[in-house]
Amino acid sequence: MPSIKTLAQREEAGVRFTSGHTLCAGCAEPLVVRAVLNAIEGPVVAASPTGCLEVATSRFPGTAWNVPWVHVAFENAAAVISGVEAAYKALTKTGAVKRRIRFVVFGGDGGTYDIGLQALSGALERGHDFLYVCLNNEAYMNTGVQRSSATPRCASATTSPVGEEIPGKPQDRKDLTEIVVAHHVPYAGQAAVSNLVDLANKVERAMKYEGPKFLNVLTTCPLGWRTPRDSAITQAKLAVETRYWPLYEVIEGVYKINYKPKENVPVEEWLKTQGRFRHLFRNPNGKELIAEFQASVDQHWNELLRKEKCLSGAESQG
Amino acid sequence: MRKVMTGHKAVAEAMRQIEPDVVAVYPITPQSEIAEYYAQYVHDGIVHSELVPVESEHSAMSACVGAAAAGARVMTATSSQGLALMVEVLYIAAGMRLPIVMALANRSLSAPINIHCDHADAYLARDAGAFQIFCESAQEAYDYTLIAQRIAEHEKVRIPGIVNLDGFTLTHTSQVVEPLEDERAKKFVGPFKALFPLLDVDHPVSWGTFAMPDYYFELKRAQAAAIEEVAGVFLEVQRAYASLTGRRYAGFIEPYRLDDAERAVVVLGSTAGTAKVAVDQLREKGEKVGVLKVWLYRPFPYAEVARALGHVKQVAVLDRAFSFGAMGALYNDVAAALVPSERRPVLSNYIYGLGGRDVTVEQILQAFAEVKTARPTTGLRYLGLRE
Amino acid sequence: MADELKGWKDLPLGGVVPGGAARELNKTGSWRAERPIWNEEKCIQCFQCWLHCPDDSIVLTAGKMTGIDYDHCKGCGLCAAICPKDALEMVPEREGTCAK
């Protein structure tokens, strides 16, 4: 398992993602990118769909990527990496490429949950050997905090604003991780930017498998969540502690929840720290909305507990 | 050796000989058989290509872009709505300067949905930055697939190329085709040289960077220079192919009985064959008529078209698609070609053959008859349309 | 700046750029409103600041945290927020001094 010192040694030996990018001060995305790239041993080629990460890291004539990297459009990163991986297979056959190369996509929730979902599903079904990392900051941050299907209920986004009639986003977020699990890929999991060593360990475990691998990483956006500039880690940590964002993995169909909070911290504790939910604490129906939010979190968590119980390694062997 | 084969098979045979590293393709009528033939080659193990059976044409071109940036020789094929779906990424492939060659089985665009031939799909892609060649026969579809691959991969060019063949008319009909022996075809196309491949992990590069107003214009101007280079490279490669095969390919356009013609039609694709029959009939009656077939549609050969038509009195430009709210696309190109000329024929513009409407010798004869007395106008005329 | 921009004939094919080129081009340290000051004596070399720096601005030398890259540090304060020993302190940029 890569320790923080191991990761640091690898970065000192060869930095894979450099400074000089123009992501916001306090953006959590580079933390995930560096942890993932440093957790992969040997050569790696990366791809990104359009989004904050892509725009802010690749302004011509510069780039923060110090591994081979490609961007094509918003909805097709999984198809692009399919092509890269197919090229690798073909050129390995001809002998033109001789080294083992790994492939990874870093996409936002817009490019993964929404516009890129079809391409992702196709690539998962075809079984390409790659890791897809969703940097999930729960809205279209690059275009100005519009709602996505990853945006939680009640969150105020610019296309799900708080209005006189409708208090933020009416719908629950999509459970993309489970959609990926339904493709029967060898590895799928959730991580958070607050638990970077856990993330690195997950990457290492995932990369042992040939075929498609997926990690959904809660990646705080202080701008879009309307929280202080230095709050990315504490925000993600609270999301994990309140069970809003379970850390879990599904390896060859076996569920494992990596962290079960000992305290029962209500999700309200997380909601009240963010500007996007501020209205819930002013709205006369706020208590009810928060209770519904809590019920949704509980339902998801309990579902996960049941899945872990039913689809545990022991069960499958028994 | 001469063989009887469909246009599909002719294209698939050329692809087999080119043997791209990656073929990413999605089924659509009337292209699907190209994908099917190639899948069979892959599954029979007679090519080393990786087949990426994508879930959409958008992903087909996206996988092609990824594979080409990775350093692979790449091909695809599509038609109609498939091209419409992939056109976003086709623009990107051109901007990223990736030599992806594709067959386009020309078909109408919806609505109403229709699976038959016209040129709306080719016109849709005309500003994408890919070079485009139109074929008259299955033989040409075979030949120009090999030629297009060599043009696209030329170091001065490095852009995508589209080989147009009329849906059903060419794709599904059996014709006599004389393919090259495998070794000669492979030698003609030559090995692929990747530039800045992603898979060269010791020299990391970023592909698909983001340009602000400080660089976007210059990067696009450089891209425009690449398609301008196609003209010279086209002639060079076409000449090499003609000397290898003895085929009479010389230039961007093919004039037919045009030298002393007083009236002419300008056409793309398989309509040229029909137009030639009409011309032969009229010539027998002593009428001075001819055909100008355009092989290289993008970059458009303005000077050559102007030279070929300068002496003609009346010209009918035949467009097999609407450019709604404007004159036909080919007409506009021909008109632009003639603007700098001192001698300009009277131009007429016909829309014909939409959605697989039969293109007949009678229609061409009608055009030749009507343009005798045509005056300069900006109105559209129609062939084979019920009032 | 304008006279450093290249003309269209001098640009790389397809806008391809060499890896890591942004580091020299973009000195994002100019964004900073607050700067982290590192207290070496309090530092236990746990590397939490390194792990949580979005701008790769915690300088490691031979396996040790040795300082801050003020050319690129945007002053977000994540390092100071995560530091378990208060060995990093954010101070307003104008009053700040380099720790070295």
Short mmCIF file of N, CA, C and O in Angstrom, two decimals, chain B residues 251-304:
data_model
loop_
_atom_site.label_atom_id
_atom_site.label_comp_id
_atom_site.label_asym_id
_atom_site.label_seq_id
_atom_site.Cartn_x
_atom_site.Cartn_y
_atom_site.Cartn_z
N GLY B 251 -5.35 15.06 -62.22
CA GLY B 251 -5.91 16.35 -61.82
C GLY B 251 -7.06 16.24 -60.84
O GLY B 251 -7.53 15.16 -60.51
N PHE B 252 -7.51 17.41 -60.43
CA PHE B 252 -8.56 17.49 -59.41
C PHE B 252 -9.94 17.25 -60.00
O PHE B 252 -10.90 17.00 -59.30
N ILE B 253 -10.01 17.42 -61.34
CA ILE B 253 -11.30 17.34 -62.02
C ILE B 253 -11.14 16.40 -63.22
O ILE B 253 -10.03 16.20 -63.71
N GLU B 254 -12.25 15.86 -63.66
CA GLU B 254 -12.20 15.03 -64.85
C GLU B 254 -13.14 15.64 -65.89
O GLU B 254 -14.37 15.52 -65.77
N PRO B 255 -12.59 16.29 -66.91
CA PRO B 255 -13.46 16.81 -67.97
C PRO B 255 -13.83 15.69 -68.93
O PRO B 255 -13.00 14.82 -69.22
N TYR B 256 -15.06 15.70 -69.38
CA TYR B 256 -15.51 14.69 -70.35
C TYR B 256 -16.12 15.43 -71.55
O TYR B 256 -17.13 16.12 -71.40
N ARG B 257 -15.47 15.28 -72.70
CA ARG B 257 -15.89 15.91 -73.96
C ARG B 257 -16.17 17.41 -73.75
O ARG B 257 -17.13 17.97 -74.27
N LEU B 258 -15.28 17.99 -73.01
CA LEU B 258 -15.49 19.38 -72.60
C LEU B 258 -14.73 20.37 -73.48
O LEU B 258 -15.05 21.57 -73.50
N ASP B 259 -13.70 19.88 -74.22
CA ASP B 259 -12.78 20.79 -74.92
C ASP B 259 -13.48 21.83 -75.80
O ASP B 259 -13.16 23.01 -75.76
N ASP B 260 -14.46 21.35 -76.57
CA ASP B 260 -15.14 22.28 -77.48
C ASP B 260 -16.60 22.49 -77.07
O ASP B 260 -17.42 22.94 -77.86
N ALA B 261 -16.90 22.13 -75.83
CA ALA B 261 -18.30 22.17 -75.40
C ALA B 261 -18.82 23.60 -75.27
O ALA B 261 -18.09 24.49 -74.82
N GLU B 262 -20.07 23.78 -75.66
CA GLU B 262 -20.72 25.07 -75.46
C GLU B 262 -21.62 25.04 -74.23
O GLU B 262 -21.94 26.07 -73.66
N ARG B 263 -22.04 23.82 -73.86
CA ARG B 263 -22.83 23.64 -72.65
C ARG B 263 -22.21 22.51 -71.82
O ARG B 263 -21.67 21.56 -72.39
N ALA B 264 -22.31 22.65 -70.51
CA ALA B 264 -21.71 21.62 -69.66
C ALA B 264 -22.52 21.47 -68.38
O ALA B 264 -23.21 22.41 -67.94
N VAL B 265 -22.42 20.27 -67.78
CA VAL B 265 -22.93 20.09 -66.42
C VAL B 265 -21.74 19.83 -65.51
O VAL B 265 -20.75 19.22 -65.92
N VAL B 266 -21.85 20.33 -64.27
CA VAL B 266 -20.83 20.08 -63.26
C VAL B 266 -21.45 19.18 -62.21
O VAL B 266 -22.53 19.50 -61.68
N VAL B 267 -20.79 18.06 -61.94
CA VAL B 267 -21.38 17.07 -61.03
C VAL B 267 -20.34 16.48 -60.08
O VAL B 267 -19.13 16.55 -60.33
N LEU B 268 -20.87 15.86 -59.02
CA LEU B 268 -20.06 15.10 -58.07
C LEU B 268 -20.54 13.66 -58.08
O LEU B 268 -21.74 13.41 -58.19
N GLY B 269 -19.63 12.71 -57.95
CA GLY B 269 -19.99 11.32 -57.69
C GLY B 269 -20.52 10.56 -58.88
O GLY B 269 -20.18 10.84 -60.04
N SER B 270 -21.41 9.61 -58.58
CA SER B 270 -21.85 8.65 -59.59
C SER B 270 -22.70 9.28 -60.69
O SER B 270 -22.87 8.69 -61.76
N THR B 271 -23.25 10.47 -60.44
CA THR B 271 -24.05 11.15 -61.46
C THR B 271 -23.20 11.41 -62.71
O THR B 271 -23.74 11.54 -63.82
N ALA B 272 -21.89 11.46 -62.54
CA ALA B 272 -21.01 11.69 -63.68
C ALA B 272 -21.24 10.63 -64.75
O ALA B 272 -21.25 10.93 -65.96
N GLY B 273 -21.44 9.39 -64.32
CA GLY B 273 -21.66 8.31 -65.29
C GLY B 273 -22.92 8.54 -66.11
O GLY B 273 -22.92 8.39 -67.34
N THR B 274 -23.99 8.92 -65.44
CA THR B 274 -25.26 9.21 -66.11
C THR B 274 -25.09 10.39 -67.06
O THR B 274 -25.58 10.39 -68.19
N ALA B 275 -24.39 11.40 -66.59
CA ALA B 275 -24.19 12.62 -67.39
C ALA B 275 -23.37 12.30 -68.64
O ALA B 275 -23.63 12.86 -69.73
N LYS B 276 -22.42 11.40 -68.53
CA LYS B 276 -21.61 11.03 -69.69
C LYS B 276 -22.46 10.35 -70.77
O LYS B 276 -22.28 10.59 -71.97
N VAL B 277 -23.40 9.51 -70.32
CA VAL B 277 -24.31 8.86 -71.28
C VAL B 277 -25.15 9.91 -71.99
O VAL B 277 -25.31 9.88 -73.23
N ALA B 278 -25.65 10.87 -71.25
CA ALA B 278 -26.46 11.94 -71.83
C ALA B 278 -25.63 12.74 -72.84
O ALA B 278 -26.11 13.08 -73.94
N VAL B 279 -24.41 13.01 -72.49
CA VAL B 279 -23.52 13.78 -73.37
C VAL B 279 -23.26 13.01 -74.66
O VAL B 279 -23.32 13.57 -75.76
N ASP B 280 -23.02 11.72 -74.52
CA ASP B 280 -22.78 10.90 -75.72
C ASP B 280 -23.98 10.94 -76.66
O ASP B 280 -23.83 11.05 -77.88
N GLN B 281 -25.18 10.87 -76.06
CA GLN B 281 -26.40 10.91 -76.90
C GLN B 281 -26.51 12.25 -77.64
O GLN B 281 -26.81 12.29 -78.83
N LEU B 282 -26.24 13.34 -76.91
CA LEU B 282 -26.37 14.66 -77.54
C LEU B 282 -25.27 14.90 -78.57
O LEU B 282 -25.49 15.52 -79.61
N ARG B 283 -24.10 14.38 -78.27
CA ARG B 283 -22.98 14.52 -79.22
C ARG B 283 -23.31 13.83 -80.55
O ARG B 283 -22.93 14.30 -81.62
N GLU B 284 -23.99 12.69 -80.43
CA GLU B 284 -24.38 11.97 -81.66
C GLU B 284 -25.31 12.82 -82.53
O GLU B 284 -25.34 12.68 -83.73
N LYS B 285 -26.04 13.70 -81.86
CA LYS B 285 -26.93 14.61 -82.60
C LYS B 285 -26.20 15.90 -82.99
O LYS B 285 -26.82 16.85 -83.46
N GLY B 286 -24.89 15.94 -82.66
CA GLY B 286 -24.09 17.09 -83.06
C GLY B 286 -24.09 18.24 -82.08
O GLY B 286 -23.60 19.32 -82.36
N GLU B 287 -24.64 18.00 -80.89
CA GLU B 287 -24.65 19.10 -79.90
C GLU B 287 -23.33 19.12 -79.14
O GLU B 287 -22.81 18.08 -78.73
N LYS B 288 -22.81 20.32 -78.95
CA LYS B 288 -21.51 20.45 -78.28
C LYS B 288 -21.71 20.56 -76.76
O LYS B 288 -21.91 21.65 -76.22
N VAL B 289 -21.70 19.41 -76.12
CA VAL B 289 -21.94 19.36 -74.68
C VAL B 289 -20.85 18.52 -73.99
O VAL B 289 -20.21 17.69 -74.63
N GLY B 290 -20.67 18.79 -72.70
CA GLY B 290 -19.66 18.04 -71.95
C GLY B 290 -19.99 17.96 -70.46
O GLY B 290 -20.99 18.52 -70.01
N VAL B 291 -19.14 17.24 -69.74
CA VAL B 291 -19.32 17.06 -68.29
C VAL B 291 -18.04 17.50 -67.58
O VAL B 291 -16.94 17.20 -68.06
N LEU B 292 -18.21 18.15 -66.46
CA LEU B 292 -17.07 18.39 -65.58
C LEU B 292 -17.35 17.66 -64.27
O LEU B 292 -18.28 18.02 -63.53
N LYS B 293 -16.57 16.62 -64.02
CA LYS B 293 -16.69 15.88 -62.77
C LYS B 293 -15.62 16.39 -61.81
O LYS B 293 -14.47 16.55 -62.20
N VAL B 294 -16.03 16.65 -60.59
CA VAL B 294 -15.07 17.15 -59.59
C VAL B 294 -14.67 15.99 -58.68
O VAL B 294 -15.52 15.42 -58.00
N TRP B 295 -13.41 15.61 -58.73
CA TRP B 295 -12.90 14.57 -57.82
C TRP B 295 -12.60 15.16 -56.44
O TRP B 295 -13.04 14.67 -55.43
N LEU B 296 -11.81 16.22 -56.46
CA LEU B 296 -11.37 16.83 -55.20
C LEU B 296 -12.32 17.98 -54.87
O LEU B 296 -12.25 19.05 -55.47
N TYR B 297 -13.18 17.73 -53.89
CA TYR B 297 -14.20 18.72 -53.53
C TYR B 297 -13.67 19.70 -52.48
O TYR B 297 -13.99 20.88 -52.49
N ARG B 298 -12.87 19.20 -51.55
CA ARG B 298 -12.19 20.07 -50.58
C ARG B 298 -10.75 19.62 -50.47
O ARG B 298 -10.53 18.45 -50.19
N PRO B 299 -9.75 20.47 -50.64
CA PRO B 299 -9.89 21.88 -51.00
C PRO B 299 -10.42 22.02 -52.43
O PRO B 299 -10.05 21.24 -53.31
N PHE B 300 -11.28 22.99 -52.64
CA PHE B 300 -11.93 23.12 -53.94
C PHE B 300 -10.95 23.68 -54.98
O PHE B 300 -10.26 24.67 -54.72
N PRO B 301 -10.88 23.01 -56.15
CA PRO B 301 -9.91 23.43 -57.17
C PRO B 301 -10.42 24.61 -58.01
O PRO B 301 -10.78 24.44 -59.17
N TYR B 302 -10.43 25.78 -57.42
CA TYR B 302 -11.02 26.96 -58.07
C TYR B 302 -10.40 27.26 -59.43
O TYR B 302 -11.10 27.44 -60.43
N ALA B 303 -9.08 27.32 -59.49
CA ALA B 303 -8.40 27.73 -60.74
C ALA B 303 -8.67 26.71 -61.85
O ALA B 303 -8.95 27.09 -63.00
N GLU B 304 -8.61 25.43 -61.51
CA GLU B 304 -8.79 24.39 -62.51
C GLU B 304 -10.23 24.37 -63.04
O GLU B 304 -10.46 24.17 -64.23
#
